[in-house]
Amino acid sequence: MGYAIGVDVGGTFTDVVLRSPAGAVTVAKCLSTHDDPIVGIATGVTRVLGDLDPALVTRVVHATTLATNAVLERRGARVAFVTTRGFRSVVPLGRYARVEEDRYDLRFTPPPPPVDPADCFEVVERVSARGEVMTPLDPGSVRRAAREIARRGITSAAVCLLHSYANPAHERQVGAILRESVPDVVASSQVWPEMREYERATTTIMSAYIGPLMASYLSRLRDRLAELGVRAPVHVMESGGGVVSAELAARRAVATIESGPAAGVLAAAGAGFPDVISFDMGGTTAKACAVRGGRPEVTHEFHVGGTGSFGGRRAGTGVPIKTPAIDLAEVGAGGGSIAWLDAAGALRVGPRSAGSSPGPACYGLGGADPTVTDANLVLGYLGSATIPLSPPLAEKALDRLAGPLGVSRAEAALAVHTIVSAAMASAVHVVTVQRGIDPRGFALVASGGAGPMHAARVAGRFGIGRVVVPAHCGVASAAGLLAGALSTDRVLSRLDAADPAGLLDALAREAAGDLGVSPADPGVRVERSVDVRFRGQSHELTVPWSPSPEVLESGFFARYAQVYGIEQRGEVDLVGYRVRVTLPPPPAPPPAAATPTTPATAPPPGTRAAYFPELGGYTAVPVHTRAGLPAALPGPAVVEDPESTIVVPPGWTASPGSAGAVHLLREEAPDA
């Protein structure tokens, strides 16, 4: 086994982790370069390699927000939508749920559809829900659409014919004809052959929308790494936590939309506790996810660009994507979140972020707006970071809030810290309390450059008694990438399938083919599940597959009670079939001490003035490094890393954990 590199590109920082065969870890954290993320990646890779021969690197795993940003910023390819005659308005009409303030907006305007209505085309054909050909395909109608698409200069097309999941023959023919004049064509039967036309259509459109951008990006990334001497295969994290080749990621770009947050959850799942809440706070956003029994919850539909709702994304307010994704809640609250006063003079924090350019005021890169990082520096919680910090610039930025609010600088900073902690707590609320889960029995695993500074405050809001801060928590997503195993998913909707077991076996062979293996190969793991619903109902739940009808029904009834809170029995239908094929993960090396690319800037154990309202203001608190942490460090205290800082509030005690982790225990809470 050679060296492995994990790369996570965030909104503020690009994190790179190099792991040696012996387990030694070298990290680099550099500002993201939004005009071209590859520039920041190359900088980080160069730093972690140092004098190492790049040819020794045998694996590169990447998590990126490229797909997400392309959707949110609407800078993907122009897409033509091709569907069955009579259904061209499915996507333009769409559906939208009015939530929060939208409900009372008399001038409310729904967001534009993902495809211009003028770029929607119809072809003559019709297939039933059970795959019977009702109207044969008219190739002439397809060629007329292809000519018009080419005439308009559109280079990407999404094909989603009615019920093509049941019989993809027409869709394949349409795709073949379109490819004669359109460079990039994506068919729904190839992307995600699942029933429900609108969701399948939007998923296919988004794949066509970001596919060319992703393919170009990954090609340029491989070329740039090769220039640095790294010719190892490049793999990409998918939204569901699996890792696929760059080639497959380019073909299924829509599956990478939530790749970055997924990696952070995997890192938290490996913290050594069966039930944890992943709490990842970076420079731009904060994410939370519940992990039960060592496995994160996975959803089969999520919404991109939707309206925030108590930390989550409300269904019906964005573009629905039908692909597996780790089920997490996200808020626009990070270290770079800007604090501001609204028209009524009330203090707000986020969702706008200073990002990496110009960054928080204390970075000294031209930013002047007060941010969460500036507030934490003023409070004394933050003393060092990856880049030099300027306390005078942070103080000047906070004074812009303190004056209009009529409070001291420290009180303004504390208000910013408190508000952003409350916003992040809302994300934890979504994945626990809002779903009927009591969080008090969970450990909160904090990661991200800013997470450990807020974790204890967030945990205290829910009565959580243990906070775990893993080693390399500031680059947890990049480190989590190296723990991911190659895997891929397949799904197929089929009503009244005569041979469910045979259908699942066929899906497993297709998925294994993407990874270049056979389901029967040693170490290959195949997980089979089915979508089940009560007969007559419209929606289904996914449960593990069993050839025994009794066992399958029992699993569905238990899942139904868990989700809806009521016991129900009755006849059931199987309507969907799913498989995940996973290759054996690379052997995990023993944990080793970090080797920072630059000397740690944390001061030796001493004291620093930090603001704690419980103690009446600024108090001299001990400052320790993670390596120098005593067996039990009562709060208030600060523990500094090169890439993160842990704040230990009064009433909490910090102690060393296994594998370089730091545990925070709340004194009045029982040992969780």
XYZ file of C-alpha atoms in Angstrom:
672
model
C 0.000 0.000 0.000
C 1.386 3.396 -0.992
C 0.647 6.938 0.077
C -2.919 8.268 -0.185
C -4.132 11.850 -0.585
C -7.540 13.214 0.424
C -8.660 16.587 -0.945
C -11.721 18.530 0.237
C -12.529 21.877 -1.380
C -14.716 24.027 0.852
C -16.140 27.505 0.604
C -13.239 29.060 2.532
C -10.439 26.504 2.826
C -9.069 23.683 0.695
C -7.930 20.828 2.941
C -5.358 18.254 1.828
C -4.327 15.193 3.863
C -1.448 12.852 3.011
C -1.391 9.465 4.756
C 1.691 7.276 4.633
C 1.619 3.444 4.581
C 2.588 3.534 8.262
C -0.304 5.859 9.144
C 1.626 9.112 9.527
C -0.559 12.051 8.516
C 0.543 15.339 6.979
C -2.027 18.103 6.555
C -2.252 21.350 4.633
C -4.989 23.959 4.868
C -4.958 26.759 2.313
C -7.471 29.329 1.129
C -9.790 28.077 -1.628
C -9.358 29.609 -5.069
C -12.895 29.997 -6.359
C -11.993 31.119 -9.862
C -10.193 27.803 -10.334
C -10.318 25.323 -7.406
C -7.486 23.311 -8.959
C -5.016 26.108 -8.138
C -5.756 25.721 -4.415
C -5.612 21.930 -4.692
C -2.201 22.069 -6.360
C -0.929 24.372 -3.616
C -2.101 22.013 -0.881
C -0.784 18.884 -2.606
C 2.602 20.518 -3.115
C 2.780 21.395 0.589
C 1.926 17.919 1.892
C 4.279 16.198 -0.539
C 7.274 18.257 0.460
C 10.338 16.244 -0.545
C 8.346 13.006 -1.028
C 8.541 11.309 -4.427
C 5.057 11.935 -5.958
C 5.233 8.540 -7.685
C 4.733 6.919 -4.256
C 1.144 8.231 -4.148
C -1.177 5.411 -5.205
C -4.599 6.910 -4.440
C -6.234 10.346 -4.596
C -9.764 10.831 -3.223
C -11.597 14.103 -3.804
C -14.707 15.751 -2.370
C -15.914 18.847 -4.138
C -18.693 21.424 -4.031
C -18.318 22.036 -7.771
C -21.645 20.393 -8.651
C -23.512 22.110 -5.812
C -22.152 25.538 -6.676
C -22.915 25.061 -10.366
C -26.568 24.361 -9.524
C -26.892 27.181 -6.979
C -25.139 29.726 -9.179
C -26.819 28.468 -12.368
C -23.612 28.203 -14.369
C -23.989 24.722 -15.823
C -24.543 23.855 -19.476
C -27.682 24.944 -21.332
C -29.866 21.834 -21.466
C -32.594 20.710 -23.854
C -35.274 18.519 -22.292
C -36.773 15.776 -24.478
C -39.848 13.879 -23.324
C -42.986 12.058 -24.461
C -45.564 13.972 -26.500
C -47.982 15.739 -24.182
C -45.580 16.008 -21.255
C -43.249 18.885 -22.203
C -44.747 21.075 -19.435
C -43.941 18.666 -16.591
C -40.683 20.440 -15.757
C -41.714 24.074 -16.447
C -44.814 23.637 -14.274
C -42.876 21.802 -11.584
C -44.050 22.141 -8.026
C -43.229 24.601 -5.300
C -44.111 24.648 -1.602
C -44.540 28.033 0.038
C -42.694 27.967 3.347
C -41.826 30.421 6.072
C -42.021 33.997 4.826
C -43.150 32.924 1.322
C -46.618 32.130 2.651
C -47.523 35.775 3.125
C -45.653 37.330 0.215
C -48.254 38.843 -2.117
C -45.585 39.400 -4.769
C -44.149 35.907 -4.494
C -42.508 34.636 -7.683
C -41.552 30.958 -7.905
C -37.951 30.241 -8.860
C -37.321 29.629 -12.569
C -37.467 26.000 -13.747
C -34.173 24.179 -14.355
C -34.863 24.220 -18.113
C -36.242 27.100 -20.169
C -39.756 26.128 -21.342
C -38.700 26.983 -24.899
C -35.996 24.312 -24.681
C -38.446 21.496 -23.913
C -39.166 19.136 -26.828
C -41.607 16.304 -27.434
C -41.260 13.065 -29.382
C -44.002 10.705 -30.476
C -44.015 7.533 -28.347
C -45.748 6.052 -25.281
C -44.923 3.217 -22.894
C -47.157 2.033 -20.045
C -46.123 1.769 -16.391
C -45.575 -1.956 -16.921
C -43.416 -1.503 -20.009
C -45.945 -2.220 -22.757
C -45.523 -0.176 -25.945
C -48.713 1.810 -26.424
C -47.440 4.122 -29.186
C -44.378 3.117 -31.248
C -41.507 5.582 -31.400
C -41.539 7.907 -34.415
C -37.834 8.460 -35.339
C -38.809 11.429 -37.508
C -40.067 13.350 -34.477
C -36.747 12.721 -32.757
C -34.725 13.957 -35.734
C -36.820 17.123 -35.958
C -36.127 17.810 -32.273
C -32.422 17.057 -32.754
C -32.140 19.514 -35.645
C -33.786 22.283 -33.637
C -31.598 21.595 -30.576
C -28.460 21.770 -32.742
C -29.704 24.919 -34.501
C -30.035 26.676 -31.151
C -26.457 25.775 -30.257
C -27.465 23.604 -27.289
C -24.781 21.027 -26.563
C -26.386 19.018 -23.743
C -29.701 17.143 -23.760
C -31.657 15.287 -21.074
C -34.007 12.533 -22.238
C -36.788 11.423 -19.884
C -39.611 9.492 -21.540
C -42.751 8.413 -19.757
C -42.220 5.139 -17.817
C -38.814 4.493 -19.370
C -37.779 2.760 -16.125
C -40.162 -0.049 -17.106
C -38.965 -0.277 -20.718
C -35.923 1.799 -21.770
C -35.945 0.755 -25.451
C -37.487 3.979 -26.768
C -35.246 6.135 -24.601
C -32.130 4.377 -25.902
C -33.245 4.932 -29.485
C -33.921 8.616 -28.824
C -30.507 9.001 -27.196
C -28.755 7.351 -30.139
C -30.434 9.661 -32.655
C -29.735 12.791 -30.590
C -26.048 11.928 -30.243
C -25.666 12.285 -34.005
C -25.933 16.078 -33.589
C -25.788 16.815 -29.820
C -22.427 16.227 -28.063
C -23.729 15.334 -24.571
C -26.903 13.306 -24.114
C -28.094 11.874 -20.789
C -30.990 9.403 -20.560
C -32.977 8.882 -17.360
C -32.807 5.092 -17.715
C -29.019 5.380 -17.459
C -28.948 7.898 -14.606
C -31.665 6.731 -12.202
C -34.484 4.532 -13.620
C -37.024 5.150 -10.895
C -40.713 6.000 -11.110
C -42.177 9.497 -10.594
C -41.679 11.479 -13.768
C -40.969 14.918 -12.331
C -38.229 13.794 -9.926
C -36.684 11.510 -12.544
C -36.755 14.346 -15.068
C -35.095 16.888 -12.757
C -32.431 14.360 -11.764
C -31.642 13.692 -15.432
C -31.632 17.409 -16.246
C -29.234 18.172 -13.401
C -26.932 15.394 -14.601
C -26.902 16.903 -18.096
C -26.551 20.379 -16.603
C -23.397 19.714 -14.553
C -21.994 16.672 -16.385
C -19.882 18.564 -18.963
C -18.556 20.883 -16.247
C -17.625 17.952 -13.987
C -15.992 15.993 -16.816
C -13.865 18.990 -17.812
C -12.918 19.731 -14.205
C -11.847 16.171 -13.390
C -9.871 15.931 -16.615
C -8.004 19.150 -15.787
C -7.433 17.952 -12.214
C -5.842 14.710 -13.406
C -3.621 16.668 -15.798
C -2.521 19.106 -13.078
C -1.744 16.307 -10.631
C 0.253 14.569 -13.350
C 2.292 17.763 -13.793
C 3.115 17.520 -10.073
C 4.179 13.904 -10.586
C 1.039 12.343 -9.049
C -0.322 9.839 -11.559
C -2.435 7.806 -9.153
C -6.107 7.112 -9.968
C -8.459 9.905 -8.911
C -11.609 8.884 -7.050
C -14.559 11.086 -6.085
C -16.822 10.884 -3.042
C -20.530 10.485 -3.870
C -23.406 12.006 -1.903
C -24.264 8.649 -0.338
C -20.803 8.139 1.115
C -19.451 5.839 -1.585
C -16.330 6.478 -3.627
C -16.262 6.066 -7.416
C -13.723 6.566 -10.156
C -13.381 10.003 -11.748
C -14.669 8.553 -15.025
C -17.861 7.255 -13.380
C -18.273 10.513 -11.431
C -18.181 12.447 -14.719
C -20.939 10.215 -16.151
C -23.037 10.417 -12.973
C -22.161 13.949 -11.897
C -25.510 14.414 -10.177
C -24.435 11.848 -7.559
C -21.607 14.141 -6.376
C -23.733 17.139 -5.369
C -23.350 16.472 -1.616
C -19.926 14.838 -1.738
C -18.118 17.178 0.672
C -20.551 16.926 3.622
C -20.720 13.136 3.175
C -17.003 12.772 3.855
C -17.277 14.650 7.157
C -20.073 12.369 8.346
C -17.997 9.276 7.540
C -15.177 10.688 9.639
C -17.571 11.198 12.576
C -18.988 7.686 12.170
C -15.484 6.339 12.749
C -15.024 8.169 16.066
C -15.554 4.974 18.088
C -19.135 5.485 19.309
C -22.186 3.719 17.821
C -24.553 6.682 18.206
C -23.121 10.090 17.374
C -24.181 13.433 15.982
C -21.783 14.682 13.349
C -21.268 18.421 13.762
C -19.079 19.934 11.045
C -18.531 23.697 11.010
C -16.323 25.148 8.335
C -15.800 28.621 7.009
C -19.105 28.908 5.140
C -21.621 26.350 6.431
C -22.330 24.009 9.335
C -23.686 20.500 8.845
C -25.271 17.993 11.231
C -26.154 14.331 10.786
C -27.336 11.583 13.131
C -25.362 8.335 13.018
C -27.067 5.367 14.687
C -25.489 1.967 15.083
C -22.381 3.270 13.367
C -24.237 4.075 10.136
C -25.535 7.458 8.961
C -29.071 7.807 7.698
C -29.300 7.779 3.895
C -32.124 9.424 1.964
C -33.029 8.609 -1.624
C -34.219 12.116 -2.478
C -32.933 15.544 -1.538
C -33.472 19.084 -2.774
C -30.823 21.433 -4.152
C -31.189 25.184 -3.883
C -34.239 24.958 -1.641
C -35.384 27.292 1.105
C -33.786 26.740 4.498
C -36.167 25.380 7.098
C -34.920 25.143 10.700
C -31.534 24.079 9.434
C -32.774 21.755 6.701
C -34.014 21.992 3.149
C -37.783 21.983 2.765
C -39.138 19.565 0.170
C -40.776 21.351 -2.708
C -38.608 24.460 -2.517
C -35.670 23.373 -4.662
C -34.773 20.981 -7.449
C -35.451 17.371 -6.325
C -32.620 14.917 -6.941
C -33.306 11.164 -6.869
C -30.005 9.640 -5.811
C -28.720 8.304 -2.483
C -27.373 10.981 -0.156
C -26.393 11.024 3.483
C -29.314 12.681 5.252
C -27.977 15.830 6.875
C -29.118 19.322 7.743
C -27.109 22.339 6.697
C -27.169 26.000 7.693
C -25.317 29.011 6.334
C -23.303 29.468 9.516
C -19.517 29.187 9.530
C -16.400 30.961 10.621
C -16.684 33.365 7.692
C -20.395 34.151 8.217
C -20.906 37.917 8.258
C -22.672 39.599 11.176
C -24.955 42.471 10.193
C -27.824 44.643 11.378
C -31.179 44.420 9.608
C -33.491 47.348 8.870
C -34.939 47.153 12.375
C -31.488 47.231 13.975
C -31.528 43.567 15.020
C -28.297 41.586 14.883
C -28.146 38.816 12.258
C -25.383 36.360 11.390
C -25.106 34.810 7.927
C -25.990 33.254 5.602
C -23.652 35.494 3.533
C -20.026 34.555 4.075
C -16.755 36.402 3.596
C -15.390 33.146 2.143
C -11.706 33.008 1.282
C -11.683 36.340 -0.551
C -11.614 38.784 1.122
C -12.181 36.551 4.164
C -12.763 37.677 7.771
C -11.351 41.058 8.724
C -8.704 39.479 10.966
C -7.160 37.682 7.961
C -5.826 41.030 6.770
C -6.769 40.290 3.150
C -9.035 43.288 2.658
C -12.169 42.138 4.462
C -13.831 44.714 6.715
C -17.166 43.103 7.680
C -17.348 41.484 11.142
C -17.515 37.690 10.986
C -17.812 34.796 13.435
C -14.036 34.289 13.274
C -13.477 37.940 14.194
C -15.870 37.579 17.138
C -14.103 34.443 18.406
C -10.738 36.206 18.179
C -12.050 39.188 20.179
C -13.482 36.799 22.798
C -10.071 35.175 23.232
C -11.294 31.784 22.041
C -9.040 31.891 19.002
C -5.352 32.608 19.260
C -3.753 31.127 16.149
C -4.797 29.678 12.836
C -3.463 28.422 9.533
C -2.835 32.020 8.507
C -1.748 34.949 10.740
C -4.611 36.692 12.541
C -4.808 40.390 13.378
C -6.644 41.177 16.652
C -6.746 44.954 15.921
C -8.550 44.355 12.611
C -11.035 42.044 14.332
C -11.663 44.620 17.047
C -12.239 47.338 14.446
C -14.753 45.128 12.625
C -16.678 44.315 15.831
C -16.818 47.991 16.746
C -19.022 48.457 13.661
C -21.638 46.376 15.482
C -20.998 47.489 19.054
C -21.603 51.196 18.351
C -25.084 50.910 16.758
C -26.108 48.264 19.319
C -24.952 50.394 22.243
C -22.917 47.591 23.845
C -19.262 46.892 24.478
C -17.075 45.227 21.880
C -16.932 42.013 23.945
C -20.725 41.929 24.334
C -21.172 42.374 20.580
C -18.713 39.544 19.927
C -20.481 37.306 22.450
C -23.815 38.043 20.767
C -22.386 36.977 17.399
C -20.984 33.799 18.955
C -24.303 33.017 20.663
C -26.444 33.657 17.576
C -24.339 31.476 15.301
C -24.330 28.705 17.928
C -28.139 28.866 18.013
C -28.285 28.658 14.222
C -26.082 25.565 14.263
C -28.153 24.042 17.037
C -31.143 24.245 14.703
C -29.378 21.843 12.335
C -28.859 19.377 15.201
C -32.536 19.831 16.098
C -33.576 18.848 12.569
C -31.689 15.539 12.555
C -32.682 14.558 16.111
C -35.612 16.126 17.975
C -37.571 16.961 14.835
C -37.324 13.278 13.828
C -38.275 11.877 17.220
C -34.694 11.115 18.336
C -33.549 11.958 21.881
C -30.049 13.420 21.404
C -29.029 13.053 25.060
C -27.767 9.525 24.513
C -25.513 10.583 21.645
C -21.962 11.872 21.583
C -21.425 15.047 19.571
C -18.439 14.682 17.234
C -17.067 18.109 16.327
C -15.057 18.759 13.190
C -14.179 21.559 10.824
C -11.900 24.447 11.561
C -14.533 26.237 13.677
C -16.564 23.309 15.060
C -14.621 22.673 18.292
C -15.011 26.316 19.363
C -18.813 26.004 19.390
C -19.381 22.288 20.020
C -19.742 22.393 23.814
C -22.221 25.292 23.638
C -24.288 23.461 21.012
C -24.177 20.179 22.963
C -25.289 21.913 26.142
C -28.483 23.094 24.477
C -29.590 19.476 24.074
C -28.312 18.001 27.327
C -25.575 16.115 25.476
C -22.874 15.195 27.974
C -19.975 14.167 25.735
C -18.224 16.011 22.918
C -15.533 14.225 20.911
C -12.959 16.220 18.956
C -11.025 13.725 16.773
C -7.438 14.171 15.733
C -7.117 16.267 12.561
C -10.665 17.548 13.180
C -9.917 20.717 11.231
C -9.475 18.635 8.077
C -11.960 15.892 9.002
C -13.657 15.752 5.600
C -10.352 15.301 3.795
C -9.293 12.641 6.314
C -12.693 10.918 6.056
C -12.226 10.546 2.320
C -9.380 8.115 2.905
C -11.682 5.848 4.920
C -14.241 5.526 2.113
C -14.427 2.333 0.090
C -15.129 2.147 -3.634
C -18.854 1.594 -4.063
C -21.712 2.320 -6.433
C -25.507 2.077 -6.409
C -28.190 0.857 -8.763
C -31.965 1.256 -8.591
C -34.883 0.105 -10.729
C -38.633 0.617 -10.339
C -40.666 -2.371 -11.380
C -44.327 -3.082 -10.658
C -45.384 -6.718 -10.173
C -41.887 -8.120 -10.757
C -42.137 -11.872 -11.278
C -38.618 -12.605 -9.981
C -37.449 -10.001 -7.425
C -34.346 -11.993 -6.473
C -33.293 -12.335 -10.109
C -33.872 -8.621 -10.704
C -31.648 -7.720 -7.724
C -28.950 -10.090 -8.968
C -28.999 -8.393 -12.387
C -28.661 -4.957 -10.753
C -25.757 -6.234 -8.668
C -23.949 -7.450 -11.787
C -24.430 -4.057 -13.476
C -23.171 -2.159 -10.411
C -20.182 -4.484 -9.997
C -19.365 -3.958 -13.671
C -18.921 -0.230 -12.995
C -16.220 -1.139 -10.482
C -14.612 -3.737 -12.719
C -15.418 -6.674 -10.435
C -17.951 -9.489 -10.062
C -20.416 -9.745 -7.156
C -18.926 -13.166 -6.407
C -15.348 -11.874 -6.054
C -13.787 -12.277 -2.585
C -14.415 -9.321 -0.304
C -17.048 -7.694 -2.534
C -20.082 -6.724 -0.452
C -23.541 -6.502 -2.035
C -26.350 -4.826 -0.078
C -29.839 -5.449 -1.423
C -32.956 -3.511 -0.431
C -36.462 -2.965 -1.747
C -39.024 -0.156 -1.737
C -42.214 -1.382 -0.071
C -45.579 0.296 0.447
C -49.020 -0.663 1.647
C -51.254 -1.569 -1.249
C -53.144 1.534 -2.343
C -50.666 4.012 -0.890
C -48.549 6.367 -2.995
C -45.216 6.405 -1.177
C -42.857 3.704 -0.052
C -40.156 2.928 2.491
C -36.863 1.183 1.829
C -36.102 -1.974 3.836
C -33.433 -4.695 3.550
C -34.273 -7.443 1.077
C -35.247 -10.906 2.268
C -36.490 -13.774 0.075
C -38.936 -14.599 2.884
C -42.191 -12.620 2.465
C -42.817 -12.847 6.207
C -39.425 -11.406 7.127
C -39.747 -8.688 4.476
C -43.197 -7.630 5.672
C -42.067 -7.663 9.307
C -39.157 -5.365 8.439
C -41.483 -3.006 6.569
C -44.010 -2.877 9.439
C -41.216 -2.056 11.905
C -39.824 0.646 9.628
C -43.309 2.124 9.131
C -43.814 2.341 12.903
C -40.394 3.973 13.314
C -41.074 6.631 10.656
C -44.754 7.382 11.279
C -45.154 6.420 14.946
C -48.124 4.097 14.390
C -48.460 0.329 14.128
C -49.964 -0.750 10.821
C -50.592 -4.084 9.094
C -51.920 -4.925 5.638
C -51.078 -6.123 2.155
C -47.886 -4.705 0.695
C -46.443 -4.102 -2.779
C -42.814 -4.129 -3.874
C -42.223 -1.262 -6.281
C -38.467 -0.606 -6.319
C -35.216 -2.539 -6.101
C -31.848 -1.217 -4.923
C -28.314 -2.566 -4.622
C -25.042 -1.128 -3.381
C -21.824 -2.900 -4.325
C -18.766 -2.101 -2.214
C -15.183 -3.196 -2.682
C -13.031 -4.097 0.326
C -11.741 -0.846 1.872
C -8.010 -0.259 1.907
C -6.425 -1.533 5.137
C -6.416 1.186 7.759
C -2.910 1.931 9.028
C -2.351 2.396 12.753
C -2.934 5.959 13.941
C 0.155 8.105 13.958
C 1.009 11.592 15.050
C 0.354 14.433 12.666
C 3.203 15.991 10.721
C 2.149 19.550 9.924
C 3.627 21.036 6.786
C 4.558 24.132 8.738
C 5.484 24.421 12.422
C 2.486 24.693 14.746
C 1.841 28.266 15.768
C 0.079 27.332 19.025
C 1.795 28.905 22.018
C 3.221 26.717 24.802
C 0.926 26.065 27.779
C 0.183 29.428 29.343
C -2.813 31.666 29.824
C -4.924 33.963 27.705
C -7.824 36.270 28.445
C -11.052 34.726 27.149
C -14.610 36.010 27.570
C -17.077 33.767 29.461
C -20.357 35.398 30.540
C -20.780 32.734 33.272
C -17.665 34.182 34.929
C -18.636 37.808 34.428
C -16.385 38.708 31.492
C -12.760 38.197 30.509
C -10.899 35.587 32.547
C -7.333 34.287 32.339
C -7.670 30.696 31.114
C -5.008 28.027 30.503
C -4.025 27.403 26.902
C -2.794 23.912 25.970
C -1.841 22.084 22.815
C -3.546 18.790 22.049
C -0.257 16.955 22.571
C 0.258 18.629 25.940
C -3.263 18.090 27.279
C -3.319 16.870 30.904
C -5.392 13.870 32.004
C -8.254 16.164 33.054
C -8.437 19.845 32.117
C -11.405 21.620 33.733
C -12.986 24.536 31.929
C -12.662 27.313 31.197
C -9.701 26.494 28.984
C -8.535 26.499 25.376
C -6.849 23.660 23.468
C -5.119 24.741 20.263
C -4.242 22.768 17.136
C -2.536 24.046 14.005
C -5.847 23.796 12.114
C -8.525 24.141 14.845
C -9.176 25.405 18.378
C -11.216 23.691 21.115
C -13.049 25.882 23.632
C -13.725 24.201 26.997
C -16.473 26.269 28.701
C -17.011 26.352 32.468
C -18.703 23.167 33.635
C -16.892 20.977 31.092
C -13.716 18.932 31.416
C -11.362 18.034 28.560
C -9.331 14.833 28.550
C -7.258 12.888 26.010
C -9.059 10.135 24.099
C -7.866 7.336 21.867
C -6.211 7.952 18.480
C -5.397 11.541 19.384
C -8.993 12.608 20.062
C -10.044 15.033 22.792
C -13.175 14.324 24.833
C -15.219 17.033 26.526
C -17.473 15.862 29.369
C -20.174 18.001 30.929
C -19.819 17.813 34.706
C -23.493 17.733 35.602
C -24.289 15.125 32.944
C -23.884 11.367 33.419
C -21.056 9.735 31.482
C -22.605 9.123 28.022
